[in-house]
PDB file of C-alpha atoms in Angstrom:
ATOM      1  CA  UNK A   9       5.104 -63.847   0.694  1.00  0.00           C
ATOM      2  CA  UNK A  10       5.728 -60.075   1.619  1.00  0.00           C
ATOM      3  CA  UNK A  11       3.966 -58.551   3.790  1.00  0.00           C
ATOM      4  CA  UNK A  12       0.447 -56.514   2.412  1.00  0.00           C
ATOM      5  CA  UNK A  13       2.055 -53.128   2.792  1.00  0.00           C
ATOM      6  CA  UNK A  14       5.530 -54.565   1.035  1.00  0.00           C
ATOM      7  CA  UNK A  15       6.026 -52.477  -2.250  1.00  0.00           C
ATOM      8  CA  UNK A  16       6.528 -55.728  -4.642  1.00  0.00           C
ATOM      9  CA  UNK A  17       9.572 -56.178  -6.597  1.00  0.00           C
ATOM     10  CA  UNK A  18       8.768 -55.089 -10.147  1.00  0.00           C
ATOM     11  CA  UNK A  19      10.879 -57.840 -11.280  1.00  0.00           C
ATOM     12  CA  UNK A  20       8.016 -60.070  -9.783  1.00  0.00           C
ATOM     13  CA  UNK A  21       5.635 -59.336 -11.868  1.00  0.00           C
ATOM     14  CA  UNK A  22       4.802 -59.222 -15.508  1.00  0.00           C
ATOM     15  CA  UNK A  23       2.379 -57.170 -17.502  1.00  0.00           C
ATOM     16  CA  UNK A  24       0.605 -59.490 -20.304  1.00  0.00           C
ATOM     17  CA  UNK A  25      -1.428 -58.513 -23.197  1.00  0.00           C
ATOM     18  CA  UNK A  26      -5.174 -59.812 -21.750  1.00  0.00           C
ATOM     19  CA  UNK A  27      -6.296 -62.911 -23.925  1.00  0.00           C
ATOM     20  CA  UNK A  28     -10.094 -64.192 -24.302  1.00  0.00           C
ATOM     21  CA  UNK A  29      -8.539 -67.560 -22.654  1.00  0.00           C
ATOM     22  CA  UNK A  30      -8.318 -65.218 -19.335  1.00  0.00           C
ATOM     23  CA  UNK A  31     -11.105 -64.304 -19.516  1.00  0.00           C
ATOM     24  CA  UNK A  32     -13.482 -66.622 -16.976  1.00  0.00           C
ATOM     25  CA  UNK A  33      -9.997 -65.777 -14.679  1.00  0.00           C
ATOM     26  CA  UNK A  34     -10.486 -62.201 -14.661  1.00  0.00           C
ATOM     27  CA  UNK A  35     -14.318 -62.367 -14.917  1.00  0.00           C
ATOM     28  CA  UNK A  36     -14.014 -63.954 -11.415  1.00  0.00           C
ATOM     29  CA  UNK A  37     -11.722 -61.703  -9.689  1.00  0.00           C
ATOM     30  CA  UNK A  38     -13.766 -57.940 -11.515  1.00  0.00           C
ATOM     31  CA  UNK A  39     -16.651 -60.020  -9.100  1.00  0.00           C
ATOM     32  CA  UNK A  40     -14.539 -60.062  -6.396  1.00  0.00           C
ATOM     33  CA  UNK A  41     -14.370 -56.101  -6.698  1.00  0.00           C
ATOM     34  CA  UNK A  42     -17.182 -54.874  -8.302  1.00  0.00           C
ATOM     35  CA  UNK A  43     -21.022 -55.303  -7.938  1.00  0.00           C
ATOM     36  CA  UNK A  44     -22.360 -55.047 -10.512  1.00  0.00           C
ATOM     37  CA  UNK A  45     -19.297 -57.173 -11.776  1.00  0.00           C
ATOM     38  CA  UNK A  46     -18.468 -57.889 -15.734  1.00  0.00           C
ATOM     39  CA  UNK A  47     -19.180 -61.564 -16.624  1.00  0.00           C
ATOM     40  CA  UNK A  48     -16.778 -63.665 -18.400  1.00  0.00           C
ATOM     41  CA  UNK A  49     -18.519 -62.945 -22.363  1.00  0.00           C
ATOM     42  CA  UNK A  50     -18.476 -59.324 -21.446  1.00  0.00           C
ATOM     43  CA  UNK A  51     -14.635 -59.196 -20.749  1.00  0.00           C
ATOM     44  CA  UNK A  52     -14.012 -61.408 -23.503  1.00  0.00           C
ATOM     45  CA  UNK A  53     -16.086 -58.650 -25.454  1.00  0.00           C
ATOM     46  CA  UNK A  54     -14.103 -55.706 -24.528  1.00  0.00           C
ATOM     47  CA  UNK A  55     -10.569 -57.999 -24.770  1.00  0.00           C
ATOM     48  CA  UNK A  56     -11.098 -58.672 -28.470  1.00  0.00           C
ATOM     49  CA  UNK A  57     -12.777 -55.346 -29.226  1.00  0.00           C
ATOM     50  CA  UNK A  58     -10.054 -54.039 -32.122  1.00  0.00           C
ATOM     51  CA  UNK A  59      -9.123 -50.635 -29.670  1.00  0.00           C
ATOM     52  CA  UNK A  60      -8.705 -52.629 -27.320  1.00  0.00           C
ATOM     53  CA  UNK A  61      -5.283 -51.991 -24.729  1.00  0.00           C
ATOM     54  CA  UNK A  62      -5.484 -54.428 -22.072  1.00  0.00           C
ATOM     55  CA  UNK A  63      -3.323 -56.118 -19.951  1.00  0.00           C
ATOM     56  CA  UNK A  64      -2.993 -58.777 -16.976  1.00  0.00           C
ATOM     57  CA  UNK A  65      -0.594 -58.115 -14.341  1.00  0.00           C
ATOM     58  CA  UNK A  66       0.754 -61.743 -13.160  1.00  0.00           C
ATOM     59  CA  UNK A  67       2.703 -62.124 -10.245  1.00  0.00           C
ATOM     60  CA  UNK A  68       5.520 -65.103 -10.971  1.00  0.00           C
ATOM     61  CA  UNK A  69       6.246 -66.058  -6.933  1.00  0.00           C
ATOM     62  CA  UNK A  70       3.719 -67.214  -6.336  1.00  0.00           C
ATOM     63  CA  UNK A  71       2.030 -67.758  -9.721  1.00  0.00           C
ATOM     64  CA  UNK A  72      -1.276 -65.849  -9.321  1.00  0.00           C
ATOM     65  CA  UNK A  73      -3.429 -62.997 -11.284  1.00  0.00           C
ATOM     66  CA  UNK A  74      -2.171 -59.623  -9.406  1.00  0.00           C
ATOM     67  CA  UNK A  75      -4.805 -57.443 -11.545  1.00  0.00           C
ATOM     68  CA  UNK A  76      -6.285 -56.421 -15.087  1.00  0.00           C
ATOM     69  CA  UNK A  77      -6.711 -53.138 -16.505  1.00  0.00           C
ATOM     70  CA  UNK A  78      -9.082 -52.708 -19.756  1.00  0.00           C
ATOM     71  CA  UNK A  79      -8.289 -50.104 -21.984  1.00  0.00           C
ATOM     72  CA  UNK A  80      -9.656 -48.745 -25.245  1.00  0.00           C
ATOM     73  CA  UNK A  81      -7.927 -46.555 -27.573  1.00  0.00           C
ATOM     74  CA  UNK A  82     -10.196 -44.221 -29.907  1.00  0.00           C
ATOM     75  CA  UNK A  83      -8.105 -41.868 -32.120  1.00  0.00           C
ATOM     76  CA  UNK A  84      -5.950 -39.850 -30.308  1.00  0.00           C
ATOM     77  CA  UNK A  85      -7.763 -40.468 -27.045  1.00  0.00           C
ATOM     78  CA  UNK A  86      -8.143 -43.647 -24.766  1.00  0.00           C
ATOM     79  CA  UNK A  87      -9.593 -44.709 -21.802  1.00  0.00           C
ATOM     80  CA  UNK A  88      -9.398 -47.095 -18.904  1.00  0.00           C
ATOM     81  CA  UNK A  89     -12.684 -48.886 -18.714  1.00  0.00           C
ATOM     82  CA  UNK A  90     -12.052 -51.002 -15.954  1.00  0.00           C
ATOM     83  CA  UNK A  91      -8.848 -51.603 -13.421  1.00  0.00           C
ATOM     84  CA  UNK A  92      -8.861 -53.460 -10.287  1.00  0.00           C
ATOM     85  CA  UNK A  93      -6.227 -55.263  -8.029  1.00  0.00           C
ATOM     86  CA  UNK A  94      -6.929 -58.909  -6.367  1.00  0.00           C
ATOM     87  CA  UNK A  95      -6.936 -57.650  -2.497  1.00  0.00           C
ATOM     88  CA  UNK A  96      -3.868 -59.509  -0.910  1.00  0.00           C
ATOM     89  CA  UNK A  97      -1.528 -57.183  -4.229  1.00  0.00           C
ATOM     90  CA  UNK A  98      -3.823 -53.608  -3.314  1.00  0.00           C
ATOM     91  CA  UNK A  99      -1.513 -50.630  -2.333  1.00  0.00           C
ATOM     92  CA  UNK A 100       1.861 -53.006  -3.519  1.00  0.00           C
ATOM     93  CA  UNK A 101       2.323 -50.773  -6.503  1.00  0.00           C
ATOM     94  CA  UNK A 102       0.645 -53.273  -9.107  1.00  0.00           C
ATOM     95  CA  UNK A 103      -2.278 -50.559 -10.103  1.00  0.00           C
ATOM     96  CA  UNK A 104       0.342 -48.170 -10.622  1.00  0.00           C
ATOM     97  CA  UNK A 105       2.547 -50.525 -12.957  1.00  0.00           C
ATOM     98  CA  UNK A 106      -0.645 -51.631 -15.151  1.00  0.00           C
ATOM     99  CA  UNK A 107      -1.659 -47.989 -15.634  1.00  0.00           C
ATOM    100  CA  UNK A 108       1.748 -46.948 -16.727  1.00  0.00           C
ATOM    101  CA  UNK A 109       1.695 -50.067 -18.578  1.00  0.00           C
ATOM    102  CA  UNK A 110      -1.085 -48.731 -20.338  1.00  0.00           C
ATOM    103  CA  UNK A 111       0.231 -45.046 -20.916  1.00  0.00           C
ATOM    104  CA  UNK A 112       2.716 -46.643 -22.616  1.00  0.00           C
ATOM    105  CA  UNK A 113       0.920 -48.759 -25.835  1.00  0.00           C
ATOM    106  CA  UNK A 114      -1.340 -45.591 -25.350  1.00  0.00           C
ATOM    107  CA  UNK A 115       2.086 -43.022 -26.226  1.00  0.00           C
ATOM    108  CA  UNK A 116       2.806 -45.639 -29.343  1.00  0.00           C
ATOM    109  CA  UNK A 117      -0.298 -45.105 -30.036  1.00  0.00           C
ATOM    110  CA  UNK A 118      -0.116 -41.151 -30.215  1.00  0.00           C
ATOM    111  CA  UNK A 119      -2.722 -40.976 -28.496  1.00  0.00           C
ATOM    112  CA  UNK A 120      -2.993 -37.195 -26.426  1.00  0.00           C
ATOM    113  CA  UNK A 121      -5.147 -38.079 -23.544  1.00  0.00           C
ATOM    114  CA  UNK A 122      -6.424 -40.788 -21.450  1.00  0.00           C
ATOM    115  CA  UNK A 123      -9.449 -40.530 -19.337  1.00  0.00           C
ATOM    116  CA  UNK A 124     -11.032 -42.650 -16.746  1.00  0.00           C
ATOM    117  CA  UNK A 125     -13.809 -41.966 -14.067  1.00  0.00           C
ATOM    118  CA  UNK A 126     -13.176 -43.078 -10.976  1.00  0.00           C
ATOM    119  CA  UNK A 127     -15.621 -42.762  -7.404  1.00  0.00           C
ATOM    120  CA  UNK A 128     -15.495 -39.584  -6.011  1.00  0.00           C
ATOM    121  CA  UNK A 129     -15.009 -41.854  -2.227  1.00  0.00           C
ATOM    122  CA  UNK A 130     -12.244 -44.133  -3.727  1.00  0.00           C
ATOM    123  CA  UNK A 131     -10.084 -42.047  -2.091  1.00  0.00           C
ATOM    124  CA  UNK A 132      -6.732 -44.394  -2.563  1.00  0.00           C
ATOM    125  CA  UNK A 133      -7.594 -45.129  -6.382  1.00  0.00           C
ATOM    126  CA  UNK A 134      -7.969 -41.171  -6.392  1.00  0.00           C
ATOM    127  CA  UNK A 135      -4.697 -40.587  -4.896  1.00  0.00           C
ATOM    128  CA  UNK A 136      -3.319 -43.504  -7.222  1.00  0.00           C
ATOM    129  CA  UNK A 137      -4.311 -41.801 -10.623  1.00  0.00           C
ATOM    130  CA  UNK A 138      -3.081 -37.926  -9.131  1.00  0.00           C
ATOM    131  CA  UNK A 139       0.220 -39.209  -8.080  1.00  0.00           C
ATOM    132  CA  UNK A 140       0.493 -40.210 -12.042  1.00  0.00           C
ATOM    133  CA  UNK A 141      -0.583 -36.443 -13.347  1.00  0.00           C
ATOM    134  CA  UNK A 142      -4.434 -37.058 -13.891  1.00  0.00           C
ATOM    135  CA  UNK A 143      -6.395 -34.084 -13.625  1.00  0.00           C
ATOM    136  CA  UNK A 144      -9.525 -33.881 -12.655  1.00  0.00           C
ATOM    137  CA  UNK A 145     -12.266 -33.188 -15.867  1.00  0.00           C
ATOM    138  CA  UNK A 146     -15.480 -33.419 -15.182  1.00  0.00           C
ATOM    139  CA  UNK A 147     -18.208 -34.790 -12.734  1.00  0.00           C
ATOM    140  CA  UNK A 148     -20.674 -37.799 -13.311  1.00  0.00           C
ATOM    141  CA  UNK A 149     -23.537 -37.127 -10.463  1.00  0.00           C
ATOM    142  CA  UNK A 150     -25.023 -40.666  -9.195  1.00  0.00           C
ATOM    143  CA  UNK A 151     -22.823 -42.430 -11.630  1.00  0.00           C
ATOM    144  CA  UNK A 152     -21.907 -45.742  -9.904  1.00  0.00           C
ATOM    145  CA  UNK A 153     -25.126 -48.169  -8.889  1.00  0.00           C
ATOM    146  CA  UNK A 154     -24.072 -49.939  -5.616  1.00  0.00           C
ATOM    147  CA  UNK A 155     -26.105 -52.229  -4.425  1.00  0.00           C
ATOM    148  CA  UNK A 156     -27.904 -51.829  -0.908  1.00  0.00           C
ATOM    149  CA  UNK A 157     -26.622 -47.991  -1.140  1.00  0.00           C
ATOM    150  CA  UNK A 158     -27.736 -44.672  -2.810  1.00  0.00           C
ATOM    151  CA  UNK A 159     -25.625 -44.179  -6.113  1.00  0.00           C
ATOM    152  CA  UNK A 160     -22.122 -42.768  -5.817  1.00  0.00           C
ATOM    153  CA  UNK A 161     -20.424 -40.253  -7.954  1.00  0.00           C
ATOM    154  CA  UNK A 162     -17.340 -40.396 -10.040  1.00  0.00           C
ATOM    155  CA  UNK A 163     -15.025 -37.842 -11.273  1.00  0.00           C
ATOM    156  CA  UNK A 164     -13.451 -37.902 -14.671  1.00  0.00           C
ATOM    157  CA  UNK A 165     -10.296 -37.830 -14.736  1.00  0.00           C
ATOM    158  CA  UNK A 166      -7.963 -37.040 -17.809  1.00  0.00           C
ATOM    159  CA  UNK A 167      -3.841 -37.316 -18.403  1.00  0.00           C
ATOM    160  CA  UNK A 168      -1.982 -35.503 -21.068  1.00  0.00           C
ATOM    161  CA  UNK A 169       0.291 -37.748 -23.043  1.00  0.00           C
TER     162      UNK A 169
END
């Protein structure tokens, strides 16, 4: 294996169309990065849901679950409801490859804009979602619940398409 601040070959790893069967798989690793963390009937949930646009990023050497990114498309808009990176694949380029990933069924989809919000002190996810042309739209005061800490904030970020 490369090591953690390796970019990883893009040939390495494939973007797949999330399936309910993934579900328990991804469940685990949201709860890895998230608290409060989606269960396994609540990404299943969001996987089927008809908008749905979401995608597994699967490393092939070795065989393992890089990331997911849940997406919803609504008209001409969409957003990223949830995106996270198993640690030992963070800051390899694997966010960046589901979220363009995503901008693309989202483009098929004429779709105009995407959003996402984002915590204000997730300062590498921040600089992750810039570096792609997001813009910043908005402000959610005391958005995110953490637990053991006050509430943290999240900006809303939106890209043209």
């Amino acid at each position: 294996m490369c090591p953690a601040d390796t970019p990883l070959n893009p040939k390495n790893l494939s973007l797949l169309w999330a399936s309910p069967d993934r579900a328990e798989e991804i469940a685990a690793l949201h709860a890895q990065l998230f608290d409060p963390a989606w269960d396994a009937s609540s990404i299943t949930e969001s996987i089927e849901h008809p908008a749905s646009a979401s995608f597994i990023a699967q490393v092939r050497d070795p065989r393992s679950l890089a990331g997911f990114i849940i997406g919803r498309i609504a008209a001409d808009e969409a957003e990223i409801l949830s995106i996270g990176v198993a640690p030992e694949w963070q800051r390899r380029g694997v966010g960046r490859q589901m979220v363009e990933g995503l901008v693309r069924a989202a483009r098929r989809a004429e779709v105009k804009r995407l959003f996402l919000e984002v915590a204000t002190d997730n300062t590498a996810a921040v600089a992750l979602y810039k570096s792609l042309g997001f813009k910043k739209a908005g402000t959610r005061n005391g958005y995110y619940q953490r637990a053991g800490s006050e509430k943290a904030d999240a900006v809303i970020l939106a890209l043209g398409l």
